[in-house]
Structure formats: structure tokens, C-alpha cells
Amino acid sequence: HINQSGAAKAAKALGIDFARAVTRWEVKGGRYLPVEEGVLIARECEEALLAALAHQRESDNERRKEKRYKELLTLWKRLGQHLMTRSFVDSVAKGVYQEKK
């Protein structure tokens, strides 16, 4: 029994026969519904599946880091644009206020 997120997807990608593991039942709206947590696989395939899950976790972490980096670049760009606009407005406003005096 492999109880890790993405186990079914990895097993399917590797072509490993698996069965979803029903671990308990929940009552929702007066009905009993199965709760599937993890997969059941043959012991011979366990190492391959765990290696695939570790690789998948690493690639997910890299993708998250890249996404966060792009978000931070966007935020810095917006800050720079805001500061440039503000300095321009301040310089224009100083000229207007000086002319009124």
C-alpha cells in the first residue's frame, strides 16, 4: 500500500497494475461514500513507483520555485513602474504648484 499523493498517476504512467485503496467510508448527504487513499501494487514494482514519486516531487518543487521567481519578478517590475510614475507625477506637480504662487 503506497499512500502518497500522485501514486495512482505515477503508476499509470509507468504502466504498473494498481488498485485504488479504499481505507474508510464517509457519510455525505445521508449516503456512504468510499474514501480512496493511496494505491495497492505488487511488491516487485514498489521501488520503481517510489523512485518515480520522488522524481515527480522534485520536478514539482522546481516548477513551484520557477513560478514563484516569475511572480517576484513581476512584483519588482510593478514596483519600479510605480516609483517611476510617482516621481514623474511629483516632478510635474512641483512645476504646477510653483507657477500658482
Short mmCIF file of C-alpha atoms in Angstrom, two decimals:
data_model
loop_
_atom_site.label_atom_id
_atom_site.label_comp_id
_atom_site.label_asym_id
_atom_site.label_seq_id
_atom_site.Cartn_x
_atom_site.Cartn_y
_atom_site.Cartn_z
CA HIS A 1 0.00 0.00 0.00
CA ILE A 2 1.54 3.28 -1.17
CA ASN A 3 -0.20 6.21 0.50
CA GLN A 4 1.36 9.21 -1.25
CA SER A 5 -0.28 11.86 -3.36
CA GLY A 6 0.11 11.23 -7.08
CA ALA A 7 0.75 7.50 -6.64
CA ALA A 8 -2.06 6.48 -8.98
CA LYS A 9 -0.91 8.91 -11.66
CA ALA A 10 2.69 7.69 -11.43
CA ALA A 11 1.63 4.03 -11.51
CA LYS A 12 -0.49 4.66 -14.58
CA ALA A 13 2.39 6.49 -16.31
CA LEU A 14 4.76 3.59 -15.59
CA GLY A 15 2.23 1.01 -16.76
CA ILE A 16 2.06 -0.67 -13.35
CA ASP A 17 -1.14 -2.52 -12.48
CA PHE A 18 -2.69 -0.95 -9.40
CA ALA A 19 -5.90 -0.71 -7.45
CA ARG A 20 -7.05 2.33 -5.54
CA ALA A 21 -7.13 1.64 -1.80
CA VAL A 22 -10.45 2.27 -0.07
CA THR A 23 -9.45 2.98 3.53
CA ARG A 24 -12.72 4.18 5.06
CA TRP A 25 -16.25 5.36 4.37
CA GLU A 26 -17.69 8.86 4.86
CA VAL A 27 -21.28 9.91 5.21
CA LYS A 28 -22.21 12.81 2.93
CA GLY A 29 -25.79 13.82 2.39
CA GLY A 30 -27.04 10.65 4.03
CA ARG A 31 -25.03 8.44 1.66
CA TYR A 32 -21.96 6.36 2.40
CA LEU A 33 -19.11 7.21 0.07
CA PRO A 34 -15.74 5.42 -0.15
CA VAL A 35 -12.58 7.36 0.69
CA GLU A 36 -9.67 6.32 -1.54
CA GLU A 37 -6.21 6.91 -0.10
CA GLY A 38 -3.23 5.57 -2.00
CA VAL A 39 -2.84 2.56 -4.24
CA LEU A 40 -2.18 -1.15 -3.92
CA ILE A 41 0.61 -2.52 -6.14
CA ALA A 42 2.81 -5.62 -6.40
CA ARG A 43 5.94 -5.61 -4.22
CA GLU A 44 8.15 -6.06 -7.29
CA CYS A 45 7.03 -2.67 -8.59
CA GLU A 46 7.32 -0.79 -5.30
CA GLU A 47 10.86 0.55 -5.79
CA ALA A 48 10.13 1.80 -9.31
CA LEU A 49 6.98 3.57 -8.14
CA LEU A 50 8.70 5.18 -5.14
CA ALA A 51 11.54 6.39 -7.40
CA ALA A 52 9.01 7.85 -9.83
CA LEU A 53 7.20 9.60 -6.97
CA ALA A 54 10.47 11.09 -5.69
CA HIS A 55 11.31 12.35 -9.18
CA GLN A 56 7.80 13.77 -9.54
CA ARG A 57 8.13 15.59 -6.18
CA GLU A 58 11.46 17.10 -7.23
CA SER A 59 10.09 18.33 -10.55
CA ASP A 60 7.02 19.77 -8.80
CA ASN A 61 9.28 21.66 -6.39
CA GLU A 62 11.34 23.03 -9.29
CA ARG A 63 8.16 24.14 -11.07
CA ARG A 64 6.92 25.88 -7.91
CA LYS A 65 10.24 27.67 -7.48
CA GLU A 66 10.22 28.85 -11.10
CA LYS A 67 6.64 30.07 -10.77
CA ARG A 68 7.44 31.96 -7.55
CA TYR A 69 10.53 33.51 -9.16
CA LYS A 70 8.43 34.77 -12.10
CA GLU A 71 5.83 36.17 -9.69
CA LEU A 72 8.56 38.02 -7.77
CA LEU A 73 9.99 39.47 -10.98
CA THR A 74 6.54 40.72 -11.92
CA LEU A 75 6.10 42.34 -8.50
CA TRP A 76 9.51 44.06 -8.71
CA LYS A 77 8.65 45.30 -12.21
CA ARG A 78 5.35 46.74 -10.96
CA LEU A 79 7.13 48.43 -8.05
CA GLY A 80 9.67 50.01 -10.40
CA GLN A 81 6.93 51.26 -12.72
CA HIS A 82 5.01 52.66 -9.77
CA LEU A 83 8.05 54.51 -8.44
CA MET A 84 8.88 55.95 -11.86
CA THR A 85 5.29 57.12 -12.37
CA ARG A 86 5.21 58.65 -8.92
CA SER A 87 8.48 60.53 -9.44
CA PHE A 88 7.20 61.81 -12.79
CA VAL A 89 3.92 62.99 -11.26
CA ASP A 90 5.81 64.63 -8.39
CA SER A 91 8.11 66.49 -10.79
CA VAL A 92 5.17 67.68 -12.90
CA ALA A 93 3.17 68.66 -9.82
CA LYS A 94 6.06 70.73 -8.38
CA GLY A 95 6.13 72.79 -11.56
CA VAL A 96 2.36 73.38 -11.39
CA TYR A 97 2.43 74.38 -7.74
CA GLN A 98 5.34 76.79 -8.28
CA GLU A 99 3.52 78.55 -11.14
CA LYS A 100 0.44 79.21 -8.96
CA LYS A 101 2.43 81.09 -6.31
#
